[in-house]
mmCIF file of C-alpha atoms in Angstrom:
data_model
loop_
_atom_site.group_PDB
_atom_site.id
_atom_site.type_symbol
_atom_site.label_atom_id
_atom_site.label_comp_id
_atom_site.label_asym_id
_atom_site.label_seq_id
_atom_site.Cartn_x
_atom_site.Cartn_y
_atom_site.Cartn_z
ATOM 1 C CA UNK A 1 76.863 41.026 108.994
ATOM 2 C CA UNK A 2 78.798 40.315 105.840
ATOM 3 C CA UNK A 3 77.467 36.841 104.090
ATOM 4 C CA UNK A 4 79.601 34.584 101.752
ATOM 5 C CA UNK A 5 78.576 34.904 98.094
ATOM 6 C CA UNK A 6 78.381 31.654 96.709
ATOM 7 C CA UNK A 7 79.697 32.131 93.080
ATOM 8 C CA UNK A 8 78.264 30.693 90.597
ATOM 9 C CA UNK A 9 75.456 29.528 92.976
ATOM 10 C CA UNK A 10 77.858 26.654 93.594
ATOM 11 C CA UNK A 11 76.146 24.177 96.637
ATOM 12 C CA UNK A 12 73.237 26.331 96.714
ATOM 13 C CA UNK A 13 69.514 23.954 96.920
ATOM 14 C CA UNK A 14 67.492 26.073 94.133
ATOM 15 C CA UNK A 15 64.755 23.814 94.067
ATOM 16 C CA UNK A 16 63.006 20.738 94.985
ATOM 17 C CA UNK A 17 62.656 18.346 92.456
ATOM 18 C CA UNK A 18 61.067 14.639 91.801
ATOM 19 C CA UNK A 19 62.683 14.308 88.005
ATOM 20 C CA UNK A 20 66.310 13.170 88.702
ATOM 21 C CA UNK A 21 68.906 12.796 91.044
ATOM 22 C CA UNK A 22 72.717 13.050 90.183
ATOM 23 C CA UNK A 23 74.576 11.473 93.427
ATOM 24 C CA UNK A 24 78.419 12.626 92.695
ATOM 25 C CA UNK A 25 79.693 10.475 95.736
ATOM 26 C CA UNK A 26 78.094 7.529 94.736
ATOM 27 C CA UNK A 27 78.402 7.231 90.510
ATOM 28 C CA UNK A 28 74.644 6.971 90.372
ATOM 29 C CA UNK A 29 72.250 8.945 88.517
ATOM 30 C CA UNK A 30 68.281 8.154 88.873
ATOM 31 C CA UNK A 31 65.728 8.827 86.585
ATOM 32 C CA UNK A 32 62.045 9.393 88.329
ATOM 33 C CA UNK A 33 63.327 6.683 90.815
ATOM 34 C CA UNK A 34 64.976 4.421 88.709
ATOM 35 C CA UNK A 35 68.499 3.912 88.143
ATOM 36 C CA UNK A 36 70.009 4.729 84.733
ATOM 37 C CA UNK A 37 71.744 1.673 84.577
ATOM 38 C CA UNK A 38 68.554 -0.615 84.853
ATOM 39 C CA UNK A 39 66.757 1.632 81.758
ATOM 40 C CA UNK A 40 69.358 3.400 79.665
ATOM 41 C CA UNK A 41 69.468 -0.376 78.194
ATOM 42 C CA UNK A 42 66.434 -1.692 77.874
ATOM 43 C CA UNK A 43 63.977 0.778 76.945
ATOM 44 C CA UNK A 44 63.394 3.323 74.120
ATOM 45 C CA UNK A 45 64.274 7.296 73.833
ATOM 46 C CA UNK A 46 59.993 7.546 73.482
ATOM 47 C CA UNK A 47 59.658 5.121 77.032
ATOM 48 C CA UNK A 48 62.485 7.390 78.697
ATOM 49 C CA UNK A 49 60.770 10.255 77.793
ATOM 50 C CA UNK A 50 57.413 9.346 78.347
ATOM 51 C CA UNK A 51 59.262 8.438 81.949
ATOM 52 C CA UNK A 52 60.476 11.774 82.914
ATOM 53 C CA UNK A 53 57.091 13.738 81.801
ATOM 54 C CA UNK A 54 54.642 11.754 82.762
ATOM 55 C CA UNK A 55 56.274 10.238 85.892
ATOM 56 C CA UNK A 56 55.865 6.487 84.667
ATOM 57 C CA UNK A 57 56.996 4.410 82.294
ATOM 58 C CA UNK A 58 54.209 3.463 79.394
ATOM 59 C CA UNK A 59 52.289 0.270 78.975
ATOM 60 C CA UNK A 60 52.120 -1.027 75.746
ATOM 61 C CA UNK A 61 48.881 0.947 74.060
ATOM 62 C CA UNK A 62 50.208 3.936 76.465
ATOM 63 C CA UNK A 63 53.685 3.643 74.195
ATOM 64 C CA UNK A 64 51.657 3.060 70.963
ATOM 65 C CA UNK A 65 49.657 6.015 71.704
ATOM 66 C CA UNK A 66 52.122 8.407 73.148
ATOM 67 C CA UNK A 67 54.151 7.573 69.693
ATOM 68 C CA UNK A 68 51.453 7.791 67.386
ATOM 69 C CA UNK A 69 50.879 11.930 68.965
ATOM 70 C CA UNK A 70 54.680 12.229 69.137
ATOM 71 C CA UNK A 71 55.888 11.520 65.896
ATOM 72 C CA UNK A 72 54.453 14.043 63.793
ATOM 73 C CA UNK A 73 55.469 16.866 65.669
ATOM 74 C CA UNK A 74 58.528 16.458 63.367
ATOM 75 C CA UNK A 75 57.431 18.463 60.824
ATOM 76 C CA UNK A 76 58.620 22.246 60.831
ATOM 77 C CA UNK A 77 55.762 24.793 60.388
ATOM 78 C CA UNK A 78 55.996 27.010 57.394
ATOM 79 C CA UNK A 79 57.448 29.805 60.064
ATOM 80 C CA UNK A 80 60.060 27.384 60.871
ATOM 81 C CA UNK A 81 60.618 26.625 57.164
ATOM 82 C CA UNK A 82 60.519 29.990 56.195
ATOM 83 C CA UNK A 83 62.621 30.866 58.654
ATOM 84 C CA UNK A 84 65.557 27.952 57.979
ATOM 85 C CA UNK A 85 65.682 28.877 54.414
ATOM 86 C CA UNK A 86 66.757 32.713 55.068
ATOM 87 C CA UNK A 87 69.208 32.203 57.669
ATOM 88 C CA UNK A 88 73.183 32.900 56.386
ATOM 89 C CA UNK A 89 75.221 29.817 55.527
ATOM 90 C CA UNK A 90 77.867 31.074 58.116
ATOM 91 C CA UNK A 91 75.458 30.818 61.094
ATOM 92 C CA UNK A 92 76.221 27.601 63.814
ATOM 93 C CA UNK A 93 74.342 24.914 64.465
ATOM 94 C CA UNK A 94 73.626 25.893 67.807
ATOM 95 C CA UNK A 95 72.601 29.209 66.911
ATOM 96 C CA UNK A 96 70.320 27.842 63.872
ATOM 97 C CA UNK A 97 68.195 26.085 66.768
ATOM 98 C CA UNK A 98 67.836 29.111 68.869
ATOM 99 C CA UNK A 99 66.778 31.292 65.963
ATOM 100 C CA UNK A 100 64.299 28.545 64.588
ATOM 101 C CA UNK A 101 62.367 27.399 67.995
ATOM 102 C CA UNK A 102 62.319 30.887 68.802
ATOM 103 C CA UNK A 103 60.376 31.110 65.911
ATOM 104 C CA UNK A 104 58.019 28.801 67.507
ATOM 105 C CA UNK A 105 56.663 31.265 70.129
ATOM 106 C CA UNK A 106 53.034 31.364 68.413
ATOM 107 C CA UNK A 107 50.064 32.372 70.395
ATOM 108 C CA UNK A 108 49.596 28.540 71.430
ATOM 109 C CA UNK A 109 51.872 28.415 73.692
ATOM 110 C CA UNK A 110 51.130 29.993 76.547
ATOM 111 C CA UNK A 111 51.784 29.731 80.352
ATOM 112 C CA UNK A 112 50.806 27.121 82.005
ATOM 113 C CA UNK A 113 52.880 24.736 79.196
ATOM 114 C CA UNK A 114 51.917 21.219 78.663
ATOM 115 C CA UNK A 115 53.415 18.293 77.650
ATOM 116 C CA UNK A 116 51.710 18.358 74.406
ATOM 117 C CA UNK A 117 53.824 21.613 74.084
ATOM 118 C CA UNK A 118 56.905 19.629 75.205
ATOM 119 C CA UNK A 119 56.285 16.846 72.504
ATOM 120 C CA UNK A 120 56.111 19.665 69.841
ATOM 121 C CA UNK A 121 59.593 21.276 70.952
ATOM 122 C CA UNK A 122 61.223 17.893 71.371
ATOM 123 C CA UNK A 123 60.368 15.821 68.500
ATOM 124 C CA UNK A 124 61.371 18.708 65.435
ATOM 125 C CA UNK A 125 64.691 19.418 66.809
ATOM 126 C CA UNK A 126 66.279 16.194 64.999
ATOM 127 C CA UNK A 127 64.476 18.038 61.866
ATOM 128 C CA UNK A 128 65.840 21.230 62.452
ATOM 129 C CA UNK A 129 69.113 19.853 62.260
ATOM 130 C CA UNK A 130 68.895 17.076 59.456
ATOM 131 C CA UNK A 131 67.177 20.048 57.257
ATOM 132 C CA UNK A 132 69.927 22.518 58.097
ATOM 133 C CA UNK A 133 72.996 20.085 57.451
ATOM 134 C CA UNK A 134 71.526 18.890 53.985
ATOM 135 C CA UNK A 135 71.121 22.561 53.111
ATOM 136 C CA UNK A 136 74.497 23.624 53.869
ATOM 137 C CA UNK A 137 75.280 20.557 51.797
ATOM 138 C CA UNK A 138 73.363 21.017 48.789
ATOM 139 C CA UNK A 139 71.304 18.400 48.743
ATOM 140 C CA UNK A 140 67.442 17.553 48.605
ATOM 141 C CA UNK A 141 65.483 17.404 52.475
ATOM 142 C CA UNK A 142 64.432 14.144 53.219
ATOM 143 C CA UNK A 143 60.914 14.473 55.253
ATOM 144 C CA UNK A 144 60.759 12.867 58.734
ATOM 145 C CA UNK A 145 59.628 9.087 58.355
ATOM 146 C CA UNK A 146 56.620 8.605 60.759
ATOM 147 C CA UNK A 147 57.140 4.924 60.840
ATOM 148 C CA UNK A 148 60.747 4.809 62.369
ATOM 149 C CA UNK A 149 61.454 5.535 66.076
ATOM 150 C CA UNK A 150 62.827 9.208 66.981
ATOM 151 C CA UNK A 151 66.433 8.045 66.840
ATOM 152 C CA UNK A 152 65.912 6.589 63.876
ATOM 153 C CA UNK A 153 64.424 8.894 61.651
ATOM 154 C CA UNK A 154 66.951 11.073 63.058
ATOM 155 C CA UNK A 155 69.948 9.211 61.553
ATOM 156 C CA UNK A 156 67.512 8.260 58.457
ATOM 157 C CA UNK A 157 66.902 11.855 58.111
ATOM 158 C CA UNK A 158 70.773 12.867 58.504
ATOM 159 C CA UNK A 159 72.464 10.178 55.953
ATOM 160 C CA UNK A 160 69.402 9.955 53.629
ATOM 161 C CA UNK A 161 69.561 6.040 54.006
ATOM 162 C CA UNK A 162 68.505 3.735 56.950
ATOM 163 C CA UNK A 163 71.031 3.206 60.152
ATOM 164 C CA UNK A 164 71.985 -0.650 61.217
ATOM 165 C CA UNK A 165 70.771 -1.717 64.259
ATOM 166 C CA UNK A 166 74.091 -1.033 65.880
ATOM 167 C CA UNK A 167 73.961 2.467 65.144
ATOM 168 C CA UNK A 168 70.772 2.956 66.207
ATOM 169 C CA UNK A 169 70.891 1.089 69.797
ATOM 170 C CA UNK A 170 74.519 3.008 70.470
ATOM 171 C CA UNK A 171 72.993 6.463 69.693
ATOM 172 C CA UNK A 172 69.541 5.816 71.420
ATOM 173 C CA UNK A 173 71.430 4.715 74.364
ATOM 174 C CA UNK A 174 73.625 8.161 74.112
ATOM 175 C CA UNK A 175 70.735 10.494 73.763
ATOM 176 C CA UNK A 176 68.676 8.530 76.867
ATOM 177 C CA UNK A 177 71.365 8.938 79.328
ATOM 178 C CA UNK A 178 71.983 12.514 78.116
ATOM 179 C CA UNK A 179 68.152 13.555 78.441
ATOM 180 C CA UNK A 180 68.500 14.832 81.857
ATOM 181 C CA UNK A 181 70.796 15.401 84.381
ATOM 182 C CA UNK A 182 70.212 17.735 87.635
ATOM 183 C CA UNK A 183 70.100 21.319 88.038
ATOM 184 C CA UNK A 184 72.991 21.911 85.701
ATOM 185 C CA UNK A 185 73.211 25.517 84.048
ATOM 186 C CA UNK A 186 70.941 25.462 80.948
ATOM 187 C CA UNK A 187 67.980 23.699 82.838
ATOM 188 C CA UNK A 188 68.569 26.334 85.295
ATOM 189 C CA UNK A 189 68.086 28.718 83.225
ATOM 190 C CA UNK A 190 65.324 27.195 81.668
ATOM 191 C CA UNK A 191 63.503 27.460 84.703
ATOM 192 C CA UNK A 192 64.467 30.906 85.381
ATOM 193 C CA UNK A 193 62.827 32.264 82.610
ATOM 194 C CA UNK A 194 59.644 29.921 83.110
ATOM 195 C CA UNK A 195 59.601 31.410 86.583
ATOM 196 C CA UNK A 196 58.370 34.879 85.090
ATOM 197 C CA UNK A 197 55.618 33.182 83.964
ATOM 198 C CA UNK A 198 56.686 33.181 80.523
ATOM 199 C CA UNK A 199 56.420 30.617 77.752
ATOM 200 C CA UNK A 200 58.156 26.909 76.976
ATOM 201 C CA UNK A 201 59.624 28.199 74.057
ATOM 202 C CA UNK A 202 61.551 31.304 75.621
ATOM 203 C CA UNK A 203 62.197 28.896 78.034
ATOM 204 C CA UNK A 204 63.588 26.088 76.121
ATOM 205 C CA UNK A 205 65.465 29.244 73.761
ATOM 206 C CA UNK A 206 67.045 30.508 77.071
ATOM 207 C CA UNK A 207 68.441 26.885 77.625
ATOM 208 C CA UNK A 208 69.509 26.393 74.220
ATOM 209 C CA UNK A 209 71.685 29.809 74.497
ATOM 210 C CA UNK A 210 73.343 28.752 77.491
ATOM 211 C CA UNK A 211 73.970 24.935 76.200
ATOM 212 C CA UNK A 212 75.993 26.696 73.521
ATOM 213 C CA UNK A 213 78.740 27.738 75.710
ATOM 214 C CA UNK A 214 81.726 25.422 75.428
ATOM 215 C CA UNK A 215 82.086 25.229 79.256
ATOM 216 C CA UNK A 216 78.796 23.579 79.100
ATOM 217 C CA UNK A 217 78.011 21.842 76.020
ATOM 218 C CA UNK A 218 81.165 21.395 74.955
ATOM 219 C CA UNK A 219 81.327 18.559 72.357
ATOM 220 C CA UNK A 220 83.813 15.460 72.574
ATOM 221 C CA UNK A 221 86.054 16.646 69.821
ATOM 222 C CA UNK A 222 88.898 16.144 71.953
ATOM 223 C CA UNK A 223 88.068 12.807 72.419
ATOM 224 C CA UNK A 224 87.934 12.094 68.474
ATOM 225 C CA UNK A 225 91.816 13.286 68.472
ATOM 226 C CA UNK A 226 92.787 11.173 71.081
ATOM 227 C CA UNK A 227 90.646 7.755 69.130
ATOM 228 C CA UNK A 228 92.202 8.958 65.774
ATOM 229 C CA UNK A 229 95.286 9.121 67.211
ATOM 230 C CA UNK A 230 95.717 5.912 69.160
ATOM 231 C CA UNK A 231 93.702 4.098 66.024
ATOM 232 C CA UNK A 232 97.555 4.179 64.282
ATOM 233 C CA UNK A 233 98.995 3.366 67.632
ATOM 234 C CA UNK A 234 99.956 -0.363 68.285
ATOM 235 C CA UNK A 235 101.544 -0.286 71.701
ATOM 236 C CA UNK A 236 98.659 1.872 72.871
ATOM 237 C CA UNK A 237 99.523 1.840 76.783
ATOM 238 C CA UNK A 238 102.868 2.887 76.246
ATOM 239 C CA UNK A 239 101.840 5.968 73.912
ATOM 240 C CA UNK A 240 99.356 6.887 76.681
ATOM 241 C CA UNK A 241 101.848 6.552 79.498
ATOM 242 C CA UNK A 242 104.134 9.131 77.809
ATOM 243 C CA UNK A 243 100.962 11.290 77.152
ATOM 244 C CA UNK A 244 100.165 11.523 80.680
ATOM 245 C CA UNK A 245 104.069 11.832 81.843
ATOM 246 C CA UNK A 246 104.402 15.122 79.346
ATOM 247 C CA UNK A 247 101.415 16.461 81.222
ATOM 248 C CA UNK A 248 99.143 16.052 78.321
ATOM 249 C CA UNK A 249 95.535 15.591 80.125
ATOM 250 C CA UNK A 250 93.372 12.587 78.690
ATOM 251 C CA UNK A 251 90.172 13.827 77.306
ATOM 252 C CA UNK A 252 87.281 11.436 78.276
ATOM 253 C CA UNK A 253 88.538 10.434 81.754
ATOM 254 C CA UNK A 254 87.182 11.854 85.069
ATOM 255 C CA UNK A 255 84.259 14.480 85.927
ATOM 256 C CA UNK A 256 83.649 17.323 87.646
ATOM 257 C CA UNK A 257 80.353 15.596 89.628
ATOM 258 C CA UNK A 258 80.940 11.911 89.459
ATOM 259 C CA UNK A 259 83.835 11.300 91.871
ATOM 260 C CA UNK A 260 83.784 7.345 90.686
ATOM 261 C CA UNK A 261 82.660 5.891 87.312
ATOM 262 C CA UNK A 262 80.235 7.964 85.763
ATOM 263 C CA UNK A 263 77.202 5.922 85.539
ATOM 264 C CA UNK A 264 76.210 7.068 81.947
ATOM 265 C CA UNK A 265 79.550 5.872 80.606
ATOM 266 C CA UNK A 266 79.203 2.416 82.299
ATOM 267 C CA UNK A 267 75.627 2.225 80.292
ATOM 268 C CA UNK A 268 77.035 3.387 77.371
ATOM 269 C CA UNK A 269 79.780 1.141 77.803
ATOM 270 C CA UNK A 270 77.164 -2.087 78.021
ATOM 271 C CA UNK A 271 75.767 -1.041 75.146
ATOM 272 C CA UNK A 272 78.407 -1.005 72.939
ATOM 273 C CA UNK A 273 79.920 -4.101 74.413
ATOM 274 C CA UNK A 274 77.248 -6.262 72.829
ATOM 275 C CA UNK A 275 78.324 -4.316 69.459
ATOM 276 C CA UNK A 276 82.325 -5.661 70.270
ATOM 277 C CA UNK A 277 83.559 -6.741 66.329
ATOM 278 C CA UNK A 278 80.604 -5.100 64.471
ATOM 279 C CA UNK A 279 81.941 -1.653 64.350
ATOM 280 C CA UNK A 280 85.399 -0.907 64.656
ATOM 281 C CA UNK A 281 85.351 2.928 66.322
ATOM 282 C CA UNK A 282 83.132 1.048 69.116
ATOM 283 C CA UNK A 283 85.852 -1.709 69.231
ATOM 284 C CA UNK A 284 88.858 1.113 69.579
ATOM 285 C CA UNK A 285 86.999 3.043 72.463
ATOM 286 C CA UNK A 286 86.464 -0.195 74.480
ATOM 287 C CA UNK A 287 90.456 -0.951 73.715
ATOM 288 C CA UNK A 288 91.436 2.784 74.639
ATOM 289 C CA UNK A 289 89.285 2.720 77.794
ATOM 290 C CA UNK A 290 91.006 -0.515 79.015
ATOM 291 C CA UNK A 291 94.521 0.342 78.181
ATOM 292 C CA UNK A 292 94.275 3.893 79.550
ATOM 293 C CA UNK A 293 92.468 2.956 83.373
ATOM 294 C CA UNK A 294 95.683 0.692 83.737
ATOM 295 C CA UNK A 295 97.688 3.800 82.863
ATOM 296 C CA UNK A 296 95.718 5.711 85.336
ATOM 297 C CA UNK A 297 96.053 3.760 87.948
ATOM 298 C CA UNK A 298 99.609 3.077 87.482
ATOM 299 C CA UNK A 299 100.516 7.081 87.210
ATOM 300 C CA UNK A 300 97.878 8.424 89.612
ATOM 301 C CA UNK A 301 96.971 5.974 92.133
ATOM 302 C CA UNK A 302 93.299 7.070 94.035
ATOM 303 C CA UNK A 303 92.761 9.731 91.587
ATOM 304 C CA UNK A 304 89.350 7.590 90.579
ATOM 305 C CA UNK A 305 89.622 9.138 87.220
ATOM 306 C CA UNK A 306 87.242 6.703 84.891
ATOM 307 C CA UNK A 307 85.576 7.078 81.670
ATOM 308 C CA UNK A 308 83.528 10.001 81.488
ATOM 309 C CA UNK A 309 79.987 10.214 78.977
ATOM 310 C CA UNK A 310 81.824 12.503 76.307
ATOM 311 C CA UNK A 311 84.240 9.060 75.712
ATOM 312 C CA UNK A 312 82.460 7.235 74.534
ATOM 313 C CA UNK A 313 79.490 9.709 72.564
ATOM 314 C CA UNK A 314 83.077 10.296 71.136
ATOM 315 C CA UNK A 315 83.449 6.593 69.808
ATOM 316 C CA UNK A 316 79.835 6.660 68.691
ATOM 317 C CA UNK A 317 79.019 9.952 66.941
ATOM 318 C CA UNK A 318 82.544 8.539 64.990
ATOM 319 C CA UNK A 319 81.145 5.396 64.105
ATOM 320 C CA UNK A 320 77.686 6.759 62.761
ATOM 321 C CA UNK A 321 79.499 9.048 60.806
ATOM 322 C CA UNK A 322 78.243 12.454 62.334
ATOM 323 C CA UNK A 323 80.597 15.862 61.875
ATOM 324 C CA UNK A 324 82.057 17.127 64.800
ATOM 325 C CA UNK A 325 79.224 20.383 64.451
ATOM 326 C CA UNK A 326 76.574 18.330 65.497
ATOM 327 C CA UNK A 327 78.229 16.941 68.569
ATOM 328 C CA UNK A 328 76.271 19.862 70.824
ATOM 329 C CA UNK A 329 73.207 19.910 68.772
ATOM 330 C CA UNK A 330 72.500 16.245 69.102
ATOM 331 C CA UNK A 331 73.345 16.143 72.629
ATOM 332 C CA UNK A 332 70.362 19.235 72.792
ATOM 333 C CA UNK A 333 68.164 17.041 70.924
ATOM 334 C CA UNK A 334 67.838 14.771 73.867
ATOM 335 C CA UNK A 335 68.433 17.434 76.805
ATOM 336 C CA UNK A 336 65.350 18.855 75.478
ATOM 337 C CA UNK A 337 63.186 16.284 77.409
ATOM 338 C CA UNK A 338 64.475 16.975 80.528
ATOM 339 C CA UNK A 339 64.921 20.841 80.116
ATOM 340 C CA UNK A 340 61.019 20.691 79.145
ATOM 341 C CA UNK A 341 60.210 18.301 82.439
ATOM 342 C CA UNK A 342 61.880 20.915 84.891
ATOM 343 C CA UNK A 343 59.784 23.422 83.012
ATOM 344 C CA UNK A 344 56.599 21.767 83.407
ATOM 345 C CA UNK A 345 57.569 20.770 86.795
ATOM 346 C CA UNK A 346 58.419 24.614 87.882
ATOM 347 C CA UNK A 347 54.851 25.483 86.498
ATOM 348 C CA UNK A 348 53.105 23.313 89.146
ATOM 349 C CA UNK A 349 54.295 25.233 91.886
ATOM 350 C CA UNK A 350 55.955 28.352 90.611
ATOM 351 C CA UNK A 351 58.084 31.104 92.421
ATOM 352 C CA UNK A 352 60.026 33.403 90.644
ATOM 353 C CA UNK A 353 63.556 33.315 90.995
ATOM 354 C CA UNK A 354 65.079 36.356 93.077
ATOM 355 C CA UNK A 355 68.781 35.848 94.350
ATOM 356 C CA UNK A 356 70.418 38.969 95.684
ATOM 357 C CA UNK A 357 73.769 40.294 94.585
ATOM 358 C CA UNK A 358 76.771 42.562 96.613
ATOM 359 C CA UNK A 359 77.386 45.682 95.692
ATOM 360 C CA UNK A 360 81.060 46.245 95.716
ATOM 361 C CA UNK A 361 81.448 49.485 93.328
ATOM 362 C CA UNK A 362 82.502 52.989 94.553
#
């Protein structure tokens, strides 16, 4: 009997799972039973975090204590330094973080992981990267401040001075409702490679290599073309309507999964409302976003294409200032909590993926 191959695995249940679900259909995406609307918001990248791996959100000495364990996991080990300092200047981002967490793979971590393990992986990524970009730039490291939030010292640690409040909240925001979504292709693989049994970090490794590709990490550059673009623009509807007529395609608008508004962007979008005249990227995005759902509508009626989660990182990784080669590594900075969740959750009840394949050769 001859069996349809499902390529790419596409509509195939892999795995049960209590961490998140991403309803297409619907627009909604829920976080451990809450909806990402109702906490992308209102809580902190440690809460969120604390959230998806301990399956609760923290009281208040819970949050004081989970942060005072979590922050200084942001300092490299000497590997990790050792390593950073000898890799060539022509290597990517991307593959700087692969090489340097692999590096990590010390006897401690062993199977089962833990979410001590987790915390480690999670909170020196933001180093990794701050440390590499000032190196490539020639100028002194800053060390992670222990006293300032993850996002935070991230930006602190980037810029070498402290972030507004603005900047903060809008990339916070960003890297919450970025943390986890689904069975998507590098958490798969991370817990393919946990299914042998095999460590967090050649799990986590495994999930960096795959975020790398541009079909699945792909950063929002596009979207910075378009916003630079339409920032010289006055009649900005019109300029989009002949966009969309010459059969340009508007970067930003509609998604594979969400067949409505994608729920992240309408967080995002909250967010950055309460910032309207205080930045004036975050102002153009909101402008953009208005004047090209009209155009949208007007041209394809039904189509449901909406503001997708790479518009409006777009407006904010251009606001705080942040080169287009960190796009993918920042948005791995906050996928690593939920790649690390699925891991820990695989561990609890562990088979080892098998799927079977056609021969179709001579």
């Amino acid at each position: 009997m001859r069996v349809n191959v499902q390529r790419g695995l596409k509509g195939v249940i892999a795995a049960e799972t209590r961490i998140a679900e991403v309803d297409g259909s619907n627009g909604r995406l829920i976080y451990r039973g809450y909806e990402i609307r109702d906490i992308a918001t209102t809580y902190s990248f440690e809460e969120i975090a604390h959230l998806l791996w301990f399956d609760e959100l923290p009281s208040d000495p819970e949050l004081e204590k989970f942060k005072s364990t979590f922050a200084p996991y942001r300092n490299l080990t000497q590997t990790m330094e050792k390593v950073l300092s000898v890799l060539p200047e022509d290597m990517d981002m991307m593959s700087v973080l692969r090489t340097v967490i692999s590096s990590s793979g010390d006897q401690s971590m062993t199977w089962k992981p833990t979410v001590e393990d987790a915390m480690k992986l999670t909170a020196v990524i933001p180093t990794i990267i701050a440390y590499r970009k000032r190196i490539l730039e020639g100028k002194d490291l800053i060390a992670p401040c222990l006293k300032y939030s993850h996002v935070e010292n991230y930006l602190y640690m980037l810029h070498g001075s402290p972030a507004s409040p603005e900047h903060i909240r809008a990339l916070e925001t960003y890297m919450i409702l970025t943390m986890e979504h689904g069975m998507n292709a590098s958490t798969f693989s991370a817990r393919v490679t946990a299914s042998t049994e095999s460590d967090l970090v050649s799990a986590v490794t495994s999930a960096i290599g795959t975020m790398k590709g541009p079909l699945h990490g792909g950063a929002p550059s596009e979207v910075i073309v378009l916003l630079n673009e339409l920032s010289e623009v006055e009649n900005k509807k019109m300029h989009l309507r002949e966009k969309i007529l010459s059969g340009e395609k508007l970067m930003g608008f509609g998604h594979r999964v969400y067949k409505t508004h994608d729920p992240r962007s309408i967080a995002l979008k909250e967010t950055l409302s309460g910032l309207v005249g205080k930045d004036r990227w975050l102002d153009l995005a909101l402008e953009v976003e208005n004047a090209a759902i009209d155009v949208l509508e007007e041209l394809k009626p039904g189509r449901g294409l909406y503001t997708n989660v790479e518009f409006y990182a777009a407006a904010i990784m251009k606001a705080i200032n942040m080169d287009s080669s960190l796009f993918t590594p920042t948005f791995t900075a906050s996928r690593m909590v939920g790649w690390t969740a699925h891991v820990l959750e695989q561990a609890e009840d562990n088979v080892i993926y098998r799927p079977l394949s056609r021969y179709v050769g001579k």
